[in-house]
Structures are given as C-alpha cells and as structure tokens.
Short mmCIF file of C-alpha atoms and ligand atoms in Angstrom, two decimals:
data_model
loop_
_atom_site.label_atom_id
_atom_site.label_comp_id
_atom_site.label_asym_id
_atom_site.label_seq_id
_atom_site.Cartn_x
_atom_site.Cartn_y
_atom_site.Cartn_z
CA MET R 1 5.10 -15.54 -23.59
CA ASP R 2 6.70 -12.83 -23.15
CA ILE R 3 3.27 -10.59 -24.61
CA LEU R 4 1.35 -12.82 -22.65
CA LEU R 5 3.11 -11.78 -19.01
CA GLU R 6 2.77 -8.09 -19.11
CA TRP R 7 -0.96 -9.03 -20.30
CA PHE R 8 -0.94 -11.41 -17.00
CA GLY R 9 0.28 -8.15 -14.92
CA TYR R 10 -2.35 -5.97 -16.58
CA LEU R 11 -4.66 -8.26 -15.02
CA ALA R 12 -3.63 -8.50 -12.55
CA ARG R 13 -3.36 -4.74 -10.95
CA TRP R 14 -6.91 -4.40 -13.24
CA GLY R 15 -8.74 -7.73 -10.41
CA HIS R 16 -6.35 -6.56 -7.32
CA VAL R 17 -7.81 -2.99 -8.20
CA LEU R 18 -11.33 -4.16 -8.74
CA THR R 19 -11.26 -6.26 -5.33
CA ALA R 20 -9.65 -3.78 -2.80
CA ILE R 21 -12.48 -1.29 -3.91
CA THR R 22 -15.52 -3.76 -3.99
CA TRP R 23 -13.99 -4.48 -0.51
CA ILE R 24 -13.29 -1.08 1.13
CA GLY R 25 -17.04 -0.29 -0.57
CA THR R 26 -18.44 -2.80 1.54
CA SER R 27 -16.14 -1.27 4.85
CA PHE R 28 -16.93 1.77 4.47
CA TYR R 29 -20.63 1.07 3.83
CA PHE R 30 -21.50 -1.74 7.26
CA ASN R 31 -18.67 0.70 9.77
CA TRP R 32 -20.67 3.46 8.63
CA LEU R 33 -23.62 1.28 8.24
CA ASP R 34 -23.16 0.65 12.20
CA LEU R 35 -22.12 3.83 13.38
CA SER R 36 -25.48 5.61 12.11
CA ASP R 37 -27.89 3.00 13.01
CA ARG R 38 -29.55 4.33 16.36
CA LYS R 39 -32.27 2.78 18.49
CA PRO R 40 -34.78 2.20 16.82
CA GLU R 41 -38.24 4.14 16.93
CA VAL R 42 -41.22 2.82 15.68
CA LYS R 43 -42.41 -0.68 15.57
CA THR R 44 -39.92 -3.38 14.12
CA LEU R 45 -40.14 -6.39 11.33
CA MET R 46 -37.56 -8.09 13.27
CA PRO R 47 -37.36 -9.20 17.24
CA ASN R 48 -34.21 -7.86 18.63
CA VAL R 49 -33.40 -4.78 16.40
CA GLN R 50 -30.11 -2.79 17.69
CA GLY R 51 -30.42 -0.46 15.50
CA GLN R 52 -32.36 0.76 12.67
CA LEU R 53 -31.60 3.60 9.82
CA HIS R 54 -33.03 4.72 6.90
CA GLU R 55 -31.33 5.74 4.09
CA MET R 56 -31.52 7.40 0.45
CA HIS R 57 -30.07 6.56 -2.99
CA GLY R 58 -30.12 6.69 -6.62
CA GLY R 59 -34.09 7.68 -6.29
CA SER R 60 -35.29 5.83 -4.02
CA TYR R 61 -35.34 5.09 0.15
CA TYR R 62 -33.92 1.75 2.46
CA TYR R 63 -34.93 0.70 5.62
CA HIS R 64 -32.54 -0.36 7.53
CA GLU R 65 -32.63 -3.01 10.31
CA ARG R 66 -29.40 -4.69 12.65
CA TYR R 67 -31.08 -7.48 14.24
CA TRP R 68 -30.45 -10.69 16.20
CA PRO R 69 -32.45 -13.83 14.49
CA THR R 70 -33.95 -15.65 16.40
CA GLU R 71 -34.73 -17.87 14.44
CA PRO R 72 -32.42 -17.71 10.94
CA PRO R 73 -33.33 -14.96 7.38
CA LYS R 74 -34.21 -18.07 4.06
CA ARG R 75 -31.72 -15.87 2.16
CA LEU R 76 -27.88 -14.41 3.47
CA LEU R 77 -25.72 -12.75 1.91
CA ASN R 78 -21.93 -11.96 2.97
CA HIS R 79 -19.05 -10.25 2.01
CA SER R 80 -15.88 -11.65 2.14
CA GLY R 81 -15.05 -12.69 -1.52
CA PRO R 82 -13.02 -9.74 -2.89
CA ALA R 83 -11.43 -9.61 0.95
CA GLN R 84 -10.44 -13.18 -0.06
CA LEU R 85 -9.24 -12.05 -3.40
CA THR R 86 -7.36 -8.64 -2.62
CA PHE R 87 -5.68 -10.68 -0.77
CA LEU R 88 -5.19 -12.79 -3.02
CA THR R 89 -4.10 -11.04 -5.96
CA GLY R 90 -2.07 -8.54 -3.75
CA LEU R 91 0.21 -11.39 -3.61
CA LEU R 92 0.28 -13.23 -7.14
CA LEU R 93 1.71 -9.17 -7.91
CA ILE R 94 3.62 -8.94 -5.38
CA VAL R 95 5.21 -12.50 -6.06
CA TYR R 96 5.43 -11.47 -9.87
CA ILE R 97 6.82 -8.18 -9.58
CA TYR R 98 9.18 -8.39 -6.24
CA TRP R 99 9.89 -11.96 -6.57
CA LEU R 100 10.33 -12.14 -9.95
CA GLY R 101 11.30 -8.32 -10.14
CA ALA R 102 13.28 -8.87 -6.94
CA ASP R 103 16.68 -7.70 -8.73
CA VAL R 104 14.46 -4.24 -10.68
CA TYR R 105 11.96 -3.55 -8.29
CA LEU R 106 12.86 -5.32 -4.51
CA LEU R 107 16.55 -5.06 -4.06
CA ASP R 108 17.92 -0.82 -3.66
CA PRO R 109 19.85 0.31 -6.34
CA SER R 110 22.44 1.36 -4.02
CA GLY R 111 23.20 -1.97 -3.66
CA ASN R 112 22.77 -1.76 0.03
CA SER R 113 20.05 -4.96 0.06
CA PRO R 114 21.33 -8.08 0.82
CA SER R 115 21.90 -10.96 -2.39
CA LEU R 116 18.63 -11.62 -3.79
CA TRP R 117 17.05 -14.81 -2.07
CA VAL R 118 17.27 -12.68 1.26
CA SER R 119 15.69 -9.94 0.12
CA ILE R 120 12.89 -12.37 -1.00
CA LEU R 121 12.94 -14.17 3.24
CA LEU R 122 12.71 -10.98 4.37
CA SER R 123 9.41 -9.70 1.97
CA ALA R 124 7.25 -12.45 3.14
CA LEU R 125 8.57 -12.32 6.71
CA ILE R 126 7.03 -8.71 6.79
CA LEU R 127 4.23 -10.05 4.70
CA PHE R 128 3.19 -12.88 7.10
CA LEU R 129 5.27 -12.05 10.78
CA PRO R 130 3.45 -9.63 11.56
CA TYR R 131 -0.14 -11.20 11.92
CA PRO R 132 0.03 -13.59 14.55
CA ILE R 133 1.84 -10.77 16.10
CA TYR R 134 -0.95 -8.38 15.84
CA ASP R 135 -3.70 -10.65 16.94
CA GLN R 136 -1.94 -12.04 20.19
CA VAL R 137 -1.91 -7.85 20.90
CA CYS R 138 -5.97 -8.26 19.79
CA LYS R 139 -5.68 -11.20 22.57
CA ARG R 140 -4.37 -9.93 25.02
CA THR R 141 -6.33 -6.64 25.78
CA ASP R 142 -9.57 -5.17 25.36
CA ASN R 143 -7.54 -1.90 24.59
CA ASN R 144 -7.87 -0.44 21.01
CA VAL R 145 -5.69 1.91 22.23
CA VAL R 146 -2.45 -0.73 22.43
CA VAL R 147 -3.49 -1.26 19.13
CA LEU R 148 -3.33 1.44 17.78
CA VAL R 149 0.80 2.17 19.21
CA PHE R 150 1.50 -1.05 18.34
CA SER R 151 0.76 -0.85 14.93
CA ALA R 152 2.31 2.69 14.72
CA VAL R 153 5.46 1.32 15.83
CA LEU R 154 4.77 -1.34 13.95
CA ILE R 155 4.65 0.63 10.54
CA LEU R 156 7.88 3.13 11.66
CA VAL R 157 10.10 -0.31 12.48
CA THR R 158 8.94 -1.96 9.33
CA GLY R 159 9.92 1.27 7.17
CA TYR R 160 12.90 2.43 8.48
CA LEU R 161 13.71 -1.23 7.57
CA ALA R 162 12.35 -1.81 4.69
CA LEU R 163 13.82 1.23 3.46
CA GLN R 164 17.09 0.46 5.21
CA PHE R 165 17.28 -2.79 2.51
CA PHE R 166 14.68 -2.96 -0.15
CA SER R 167 14.44 0.25 -3.61
CA PRO R 168 12.30 2.82 -1.52
CA ARG R 169 9.17 2.19 -3.76
CA ALA R 170 9.06 -2.00 -2.85
CA ALA R 171 10.03 -0.63 0.41
CA PHE R 172 7.47 1.23 0.33
CA VAL R 173 4.39 -0.79 -0.74
CA HIS R 174 5.48 -3.71 1.74
CA VAL R 175 4.61 -1.19 4.51
CA GLY R 176 0.82 -1.16 3.71
CA ALA R 177 1.17 -5.14 1.46
CA MET R 178 2.07 -5.84 5.75
CA LEU R 179 -1.06 -4.04 6.97
CA GLY R 180 -3.61 -5.18 3.88
CA THR R 181 -2.14 -9.29 4.86
CA ILE R 182 -3.34 -8.11 8.81
CA MET R 183 -6.83 -6.56 7.15
CA ALA R 184 -6.86 -10.26 4.62
CA LEU R 185 -6.05 -12.73 7.29
CA ASN R 186 -8.43 -10.67 9.94
CA VAL R 187 -10.74 -11.67 7.37
CA HIS R 188 -10.52 -14.82 7.47
CA PHE R 189 -9.14 -16.42 10.35
CA VAL R 190 -11.32 -14.05 12.98
CA ILE R 191 -14.41 -12.83 9.98
CA VAL R 192 -15.71 -15.63 8.70
CA PRO R 193 -15.36 -17.76 11.65
CA ASN R 194 -16.75 -15.84 13.89
CA HIS R 195 -19.62 -15.67 11.14
CA ILE R 196 -20.23 -19.44 10.99
CA LYS R 197 -20.18 -20.20 14.48
CA MET R 198 -23.22 -17.10 15.51
CA HIS R 199 -24.66 -19.51 12.76
CA THR R 200 -24.68 -22.78 13.69
CA GLN R 201 -25.86 -21.20 16.61
CA VAL R 202 -28.70 -19.89 15.32
CA ARG R 203 -30.39 -22.97 12.89
CA ASN R 204 -29.73 -25.03 16.29
CA GLY R 205 -32.70 -22.22 17.35
CA GLU R 206 -30.24 -20.85 19.28
CA LEU R 207 -29.69 -16.43 20.09
CA ALA R 208 -26.05 -16.01 18.66
CA ASP R 209 -23.14 -15.60 21.27
CA LEU R 210 -22.51 -11.31 21.01
CA ALA R 211 -18.59 -11.80 22.51
CA TYR R 212 -18.13 -13.34 18.84
CA HIS R 213 -19.95 -10.32 17.84
CA LYS R 214 -18.07 -8.05 19.31
CA GLN R 215 -13.78 -10.16 18.05
CA ALA R 216 -15.28 -9.96 14.98
CA LYS R 217 -16.52 -6.22 14.93
CA ARG R 218 -13.35 -5.18 17.18
CA ARG R 219 -11.53 -6.06 14.08
CA SER R 220 -13.54 -5.25 11.61
CA GLN R 221 -12.97 -1.33 13.02
CA HIS R 222 -9.25 -1.48 12.79
CA ASN R 223 -9.15 -2.75 9.75
CA ASN R 224 -11.34 -0.60 8.74
CA TYR R 225 -9.23 2.07 10.57
CA TYR R 226 -5.47 0.90 8.34
CA THR R 227 -7.46 1.04 5.02
CA LEU R 228 -6.86 4.26 4.19
CA PRO R 229 -2.78 4.55 5.48
CA VAL R 230 -2.42 1.22 2.71
CA LEU R 231 -4.56 2.84 0.11
CA PHE R 232 -2.09 5.72 -0.05
CA SER R 233 1.07 3.37 0.51
CA MET R 234 -0.22 0.91 -2.40
CA LEU R 235 -0.35 4.36 -5.09
CA SER R 236 2.77 5.44 -3.65
CA ALA R 237 4.60 4.18 -6.78
CA HIS R 238 3.97 7.34 -8.46
CA PHE R 239 4.88 9.32 -5.00
CA PRO R 240 9.46 9.72 -5.46
CA LEU R 241 8.95 12.46 -3.24
CA ALA R 242 7.12 11.19 -0.51
CA TYR R 243 9.89 7.87 -0.79
CA GLY R 244 12.51 9.53 -2.24
CA ASN R 245 13.88 12.07 0.73
CA ASP R 246 15.72 11.48 3.89
CA TYR R 247 13.02 10.70 5.76
CA GLY R 248 10.65 8.18 3.91
CA PHE R 249 10.08 6.33 6.71
CA LEU R 250 8.90 9.56 8.93
CA THR R 251 6.91 11.03 5.55
CA LEU R 252 4.64 7.59 5.19
CA PHE R 253 3.50 7.55 9.41
CA MET R 254 2.74 11.13 9.10
CA VAL R 255 0.96 10.60 5.92
CA MET R 256 -0.83 7.22 7.33
CA GLY R 257 -1.35 9.00 10.90
CA GLY R 258 -2.91 11.07 8.29
CA GLY R 259 -4.88 8.80 6.96
CA PHE R 260 -6.28 7.04 10.50
CA LEU R 261 -6.96 10.80 12.16
CA LEU R 262 -9.44 11.30 8.82
CA ARG R 263 -11.70 7.95 9.43
CA TYR R 264 -11.44 8.80 13.27
CA ALA R 265 -12.93 11.82 12.59
CA ARG R 266 -15.29 10.65 10.19
CA ASN R 267 -16.44 7.69 12.73
CA ARG R 268 -16.72 9.97 15.10
CA LYS R 269 -19.72 12.26 12.54
CA PHE R 270 -21.53 9.26 12.13
CA VAL R 271 -21.72 8.70 15.92
CA THR R 272 -22.38 11.78 17.48
CA ASP R 273 -23.62 13.83 14.23
CA LYS R 274 -21.16 16.47 14.66
CA THR R 275 -18.22 17.12 13.84
CA ASP R 276 -14.85 16.19 15.82
CA LEU R 277 -12.55 19.64 15.07
CA GLY R 278 -9.64 18.37 17.31
CA ALA R 279 -9.64 14.07 15.45
CA GLY R 280 -9.95 16.77 12.10
CA LEU R 281 -7.34 18.93 12.38
CA LEU R 282 -5.00 16.64 14.16
CA ALA R 283 -5.22 14.90 11.34
CA ILE R 284 -4.58 17.90 8.71
CA LEU R 285 -0.97 18.65 11.15
CA PHE R 286 0.45 14.79 10.05
CA LEU R 287 -0.70 16.02 6.87
CA ALA R 288 1.91 18.92 7.15
CA GLY R 289 4.81 17.39 8.96
CA GLY R 290 4.68 14.33 6.20
CA ILE R 291 4.68 17.44 3.45
CA ALA R 292 7.33 19.57 5.96
CA LEU R 293 9.31 16.73 5.62
CA THR R 294 9.90 16.38 1.56
CA TYR R 295 11.18 19.69 1.54
CA ILE R 296 14.08 18.91 3.20
CA PRO R 297 17.14 18.64 0.29
CA ALA R 298 17.64 14.69 -0.40
CA THR R 299 21.88 14.51 0.60
CA GLY R 300 22.21 11.43 -2.11
CA GLU R 301 25.51 10.31 -2.97
CA VAL R 302 28.26 11.63 -4.86
CA GLN R 303 30.90 10.67 -6.95
CA ASP R 304 34.59 10.85 -6.07
CA MET R 305 35.23 12.15 -9.40
CA SER R 306 39.23 11.56 -9.36
CA ALA R 307 37.59 7.38 -8.84
CA PHE R 308 36.66 6.13 -12.52
CA THR R 309 38.37 3.86 -14.40
CA SER R 310 39.05 3.96 -17.71
CA ASP R 311 38.30 6.98 -20.12
CA GLU R 312 34.58 5.42 -21.06
CA GLU R 313 33.08 4.80 -17.52
CA LYS R 314 34.40 9.39 -16.94
CA ALA R 315 32.25 9.33 -21.14
CA ALA R 316 29.30 7.41 -20.19
CA PHE R 317 29.76 9.42 -16.55
CA GLU R 318 29.75 12.52 -17.95
CA ILE R 319 27.13 11.61 -20.81
CA VAL R 320 25.33 10.81 -17.83
CA GLN R 321 25.22 14.43 -15.79
CA GLN R 322 24.30 15.96 -18.95
CA ARG R 323 21.13 13.46 -20.21
CA CYS R 324 20.08 12.47 -17.20
CA ALA R 325 20.32 13.82 -13.60
CA VAL R 326 18.82 16.92 -14.68
CA CYS R 327 15.81 14.57 -13.42
CA HIS R 328 17.61 11.64 -12.08
CA SER R 329 18.63 12.76 -8.97
CA ALA R 330 18.44 13.45 -5.38
CA ARG R 331 18.41 17.32 -6.29
CA PRO R 332 17.41 17.35 -9.93
CA THR R 333 17.80 20.72 -11.66
CA MET R 334 14.97 20.16 -14.49
CA GLU R 335 11.36 22.54 -13.90
CA GLY R 336 8.60 19.81 -11.84
CA PHE R 337 11.22 17.19 -10.77
CA ALA R 338 11.43 18.24 -7.05
CA SER R 339 12.09 14.66 -6.69
CA ALA R 340 13.88 11.62 -8.53
CA PRO R 341 11.43 10.06 -11.42
CA ALA R 342 11.04 6.68 -10.68
CA GLY R 343 13.52 7.41 -7.03
CA VAL R 344 15.88 5.98 -10.10
CA ARG R 345 19.59 8.57 -9.38
CA PHE R 346 22.43 8.47 -11.70
CA ASP R 347 24.95 10.83 -8.74
CA THR R 348 27.31 8.21 -9.20
CA VAL R 349 28.63 5.45 -11.46
CA ALA R 350 28.15 3.11 -9.34
CA GLN R 351 24.24 3.77 -9.12
CA MET R 352 25.04 3.97 -12.46
CA THR R 353 26.19 0.68 -12.59
CA ALA R 354 23.90 -0.87 -10.24
CA LEU R 355 21.04 0.75 -12.55
CA LYS R 356 22.39 -0.86 -15.76
CA ASP R 357 20.20 -3.08 -17.21
CA ARG R 358 17.51 -0.46 -17.00
CA ILE R 359 18.89 2.09 -17.86
CA TYR R 360 20.10 0.10 -21.27
CA THR R 361 16.29 -0.78 -22.26
CA GLN R 362 15.14 2.50 -21.53
CA ALA R 363 17.41 5.01 -23.22
CA ILE R 364 19.94 2.42 -26.04
CA ALA R 365 16.48 -0.33 -26.31
CA ILE R 366 13.90 1.22 -26.41
CA ASP R 367 14.81 5.40 -26.63
CA ILE R 368 12.57 6.50 -23.93
CA MET R 369 14.35 8.39 -21.63
CA PRO R 370 15.15 10.90 -21.67
CA PRO R 371 11.66 11.37 -22.42
CA GLY R 372 11.08 13.12 -25.80
CA ASN R 373 14.53 14.21 -26.05
CA LEU R 374 14.14 16.54 -23.56
CA THR R 375 18.53 17.14 -22.28
CA GLU R 376 18.92 16.71 -26.80
CA MET R 377 20.62 13.39 -26.33
CA THR R 378 22.88 13.03 -29.62
CA ASP R 379 22.59 9.35 -31.23
CA ASP R 380 26.81 9.20 -30.63
CA GLU R 381 25.98 9.95 -27.53
CA ARG R 382 23.77 7.67 -27.01
CA SER R 383 26.35 4.48 -28.91
CA ARG R 384 29.03 5.20 -26.60
CA LEU R 385 27.01 5.16 -23.55
CA GLY R 386 25.55 1.46 -24.81
CA GLN R 387 28.88 1.06 -25.58
CA TRP R 388 30.73 0.74 -22.07
CA LEU R 389 26.91 -0.04 -20.63
CA ILE R 390 27.32 -3.75 -22.63
CA SER R 391 31.02 -3.45 -21.94
CA ILE R 392 29.81 -4.58 -17.97
CA GLY R 393 27.53 -6.72 -18.37
CA ALA R 394 24.10 -4.24 -19.28
CA LYS R 395 21.33 -6.90 -21.20
CA ASN R 396 17.42 -5.42 -22.07
CA LEU R 397 14.47 -6.30 -19.65
CA ASP R 398 12.91 -6.11 -22.90
CA GLU R 399 14.72 -9.05 -24.46
C1 HEC W 1 12.56 15.30 -18.05
C2 HEC W 1 13.23 14.56 -17.33
C3 HEC W 1 13.91 13.00 -17.06
C4 HEC W 1 15.52 12.87 -18.01
C5 HEC W 1 16.09 13.51 -18.25
C6 HEC W 1 15.56 11.12 -18.20
N1 HEC W 1 14.42 10.63 -17.15
FE1 HEC W 1 14.30 8.74 -17.22
N2 HEC W 1 12.84 9.63 -16.27
C7 HEC W 1 12.38 10.60 -15.96
C8 HEC W 1 10.58 9.98 -15.16
C9 HEC W 1 9.02 11.57 -15.87
C10 HEC W 1 9.89 8.49 -15.01
C11 HEC W 1 9.33 7.67 -14.85
C12 HEC W 1 7.73 7.36 -15.83
C13 HEC W 1 7.38 5.94 -14.61
O1 HEC W 1 7.62 6.26 -13.80
O2 HEC W 1 7.01 5.65 -15.31
C14 HEC W 1 11.30 8.11 -15.46
C15 HEC W 1 11.67 6.54 -15.31
C16 HEC W 1 13.55 6.60 -15.63
C17 HEC W 1 13.35 4.97 -15.47
C18 HEC W 1 12.41 3.79 -14.61
C19 HEC W 1 11.49 3.69 -15.58
C20 HEC W 1 11.71 1.56 -15.06
O3 HEC W 1 11.69 1.28 -14.92
O4 HEC W 1 12.64 0.81 -15.23
C21 HEC W 1 15.20 4.80 -15.77
C22 HEC W 1 15.72 3.30 -15.63
C23 HEC W 1 14.77 6.07 -16.66
N3 HEC W 1 14.17 6.46 -16.82
C24 HEC W 1 16.55 6.03 -16.83
C25 HEC W 1 16.65 7.26 -17.77
C26 HEC W 1 17.57 7.82 -18.19
C27 HEC W 1 19.06 6.50 -18.81
C28 HEC W 1 18.49 9.14 -19.14
C29 HEC W 1 19.33 9.67 -19.45
C30 HEC W 1 19.96 8.91 -20.77
C31 HEC W 1 16.30 9.71 -17.72
N4 HEC W 1 16.60 8.94 -17.04
C32 HEC W 1 16.36 10.50 -18.04
C33 HEC W 1 12.38 11.53 -16.46
C34 HEC W 1 13.64 11.60 -17.49
#
C-alpha cells in the first residue's frame, strides 16, 4: 500500500507538470499570436479577419488568420482541457501533500501553527477565497491597473500571513496555488462559458458578441501575467534561501513582481516590435531586490543553555548541534549552504522536538542524514539520539 501511495505521489506530480506545461505553452502561444498578428495586408481567406501572421517552425511555413466567423467551422478545437487537469492534479497534490501530510509539510516546525484542522481550513481558504473577490474587482472595473494593485496586495498579505502560520515552504506553495486557482477558475467560469455563448451565436447564424470576446481575452491575459509568479512559487521547494530568510514574503513578492514585469516587457515587444528597456530594467531591479533580501542573515531562535530538562535532552541537543546544525541552522556554517536545507532548522530543543519524527526517520530509521555522513556522526551518537527521540514519542514516518 505504501509503495502504491508513493507512486500515486509521483504520478500526480508528473501529471501536474505535464498538464501545466501544456496549459502554459498554449497560453503563451496564443498570447503571442494575438499580440503579434497585424492588420491584413493581402487578400484573406476568411471573413472579418482581425489579424494575420506568418511564422516558421520545424521546417514548415504557417499562415494564421484571426477572424469572426459568419458560419461555424466544420472542425473547431479548443484548449481548456489542460487548464482543468492542471487544477485537478494540483488540488490532488495539495490534499495529498499538505492536508494528509499536514503535520509534516503544512504545520510550521517552530510550532506556530494553529491546530491541524484549523490549518487545513486556512489552506482551503487561501485557495478558494480570493477568486470571488478578484472576480468582483474585474466585474466592477475595466482598469487592469486596479487588478494589478489588487494582485500585488493579495500576494503580499497572503504571503505574510501564510508565513506566520504555515511551514515556510508550504506558505510559498500556497501563494502560488492561490494564483493558480484564480487562473483555473478564470478558464472555468469566464473563458469557457464565453466561448460556448459565442459559438452558440455563430451556430444560430449571428455574429459572435464581441463583449464575450473582450471578457475572455482579459481573463486570459491576466492568466498570462500570473504564470511566471506561479511557476516560481511552485518550484520553491528547492529554494530554502528564498523562503527561509526573515523577509520571505517580501522576497516572494519581489521575485513574483520581477516575473510579472518580464512578461510585461515581452508582451510589449510582441505589440511594438521594440524592446521595452524600462520594463526590462524594472524587472531586473525587482529580482535584484528579492536576491538582496536573502543576504540579510536570518535571525532564527537561540537555545537557552540553562533550560534543559534532562541530561539525555542536553546530550541529544549537543549531538545535533555538532552533526546536523552545521547545515540545519538559521545560519549554517557548512560551506556551500547559504540557508537551512529544506528549511529544517535545529537551533533549539523546541525545533528538534517539533521535528522529532522527521529526525528519527532521516537520521535513525533510514540513516540518510547527515548526507554521506559528512559530519562523521558515530553509531554511538546515533543510538543515543535515537533513544532520546523515542523517549519523547518519535515515530518512523516511513512505516
Ligand atoms: C551537509 C549538510 C547536512 C547535514 C550535516 C545534515 N543535513 Fe539534513 N538535509 C540536508 C539537505 C541538503 C537536505 C535536503 C534534502 C532534500 O531536499 O531532498 C536535508 C534534509 C533534511 C530533512 C528534511 C527531509 C524531510 O523531508 O523530512 C531532515 C529532517 C534532516 N535533513 C535531518 C537531518 C539530521 C537529523 C541531521 C543530523 C543527524 C542532518 N539532517 C544533517 C543537508 C544536511
């Protein structure tokens, strides 16, 4: 059963990445197509042609017309499947990793999280509460600057709050999942229904109402701008330096802002055929700001050396300081480690206690920490650490 469960995790991740690259690929492509086509210069094949474009790929020439049909085409393809599948596989992963594995992955290892159920409820709220608010903002104003400001505040506030009550890694992933949910619900509640309404009109022999086109296009462009920010946060499991510093929410905000600006610069280029140096420079400034924040040493917590409750606890703490905390600390001393790997810190007994099961699993049960036994932990130390862990109720998470 365990093996099957692990495979379920692999396959869900595989499926999620696969559907996400397909979705993002089509989103990027059609966004590029729309912004790059130009008013027709030669005779067109279809009626009401808005834009025309020639391109080359894989040894072939291609020709596109963007048009409003007067009769339904025989074969019409649409691209909403990958968006829906990305959302479903993403939700599956959130439930599997962060809800079913909440005590390991969702809760803050320093013990700052609310109870398990409240944390899971908060996780669900982060995912599903913002869309109705965003949707209202979009319905009340046509001004995309307002949507941009709304998104920036949403990212800052959610990032800040999530870092208060979730593990830093979970917090970063949740901000991305929140934006990803807005993107998927845009497809589900606005873009696809508008396509259906337009196509019903065409099938009834009318011209499609361009108000539907405008709404769908607008949401599709918002999605395009959310893509780079979401991708950063989805990969953040690999970025302990970004989520582990004292200003994680600002780092996330700056990098996401940089991603948005990069996209903006690219989109301007498609429209004008000129490089928008201003937007490009601002993007670099945002990224540099995010990087600069990670140079500020993390403060972290310090153990009160007179507060040990037993000799065994003190001995366990000392072993972990010598063999683990060189890497797993707010300020690692091991060369090559700028931040605590996986965001796991053992600067205090409280942190060790909160992570007792994971220490037991990694260092006692399966014996893979320290990696390659780099810090030369002895068998005697391993068994003493193991005895203390068992005495405080640690269990093997691999069983
Ligand atoms: C040389 C640096 C180094 C040392 C020393 C080290 N670790 Fe790690 N540890 C890592 C790295 C790198 C990762 C991240 C692995 C990954 O992300 O897959 C990690 C990850 C972990 C994790 C998180 C894995 C999980 O998913 O639960 C735990 C727990 C852990 N280490 C415990 C320990 C313990 C306990 C010790 C001491 C006995 C120790 N480590 C010593 C580098 C180190």
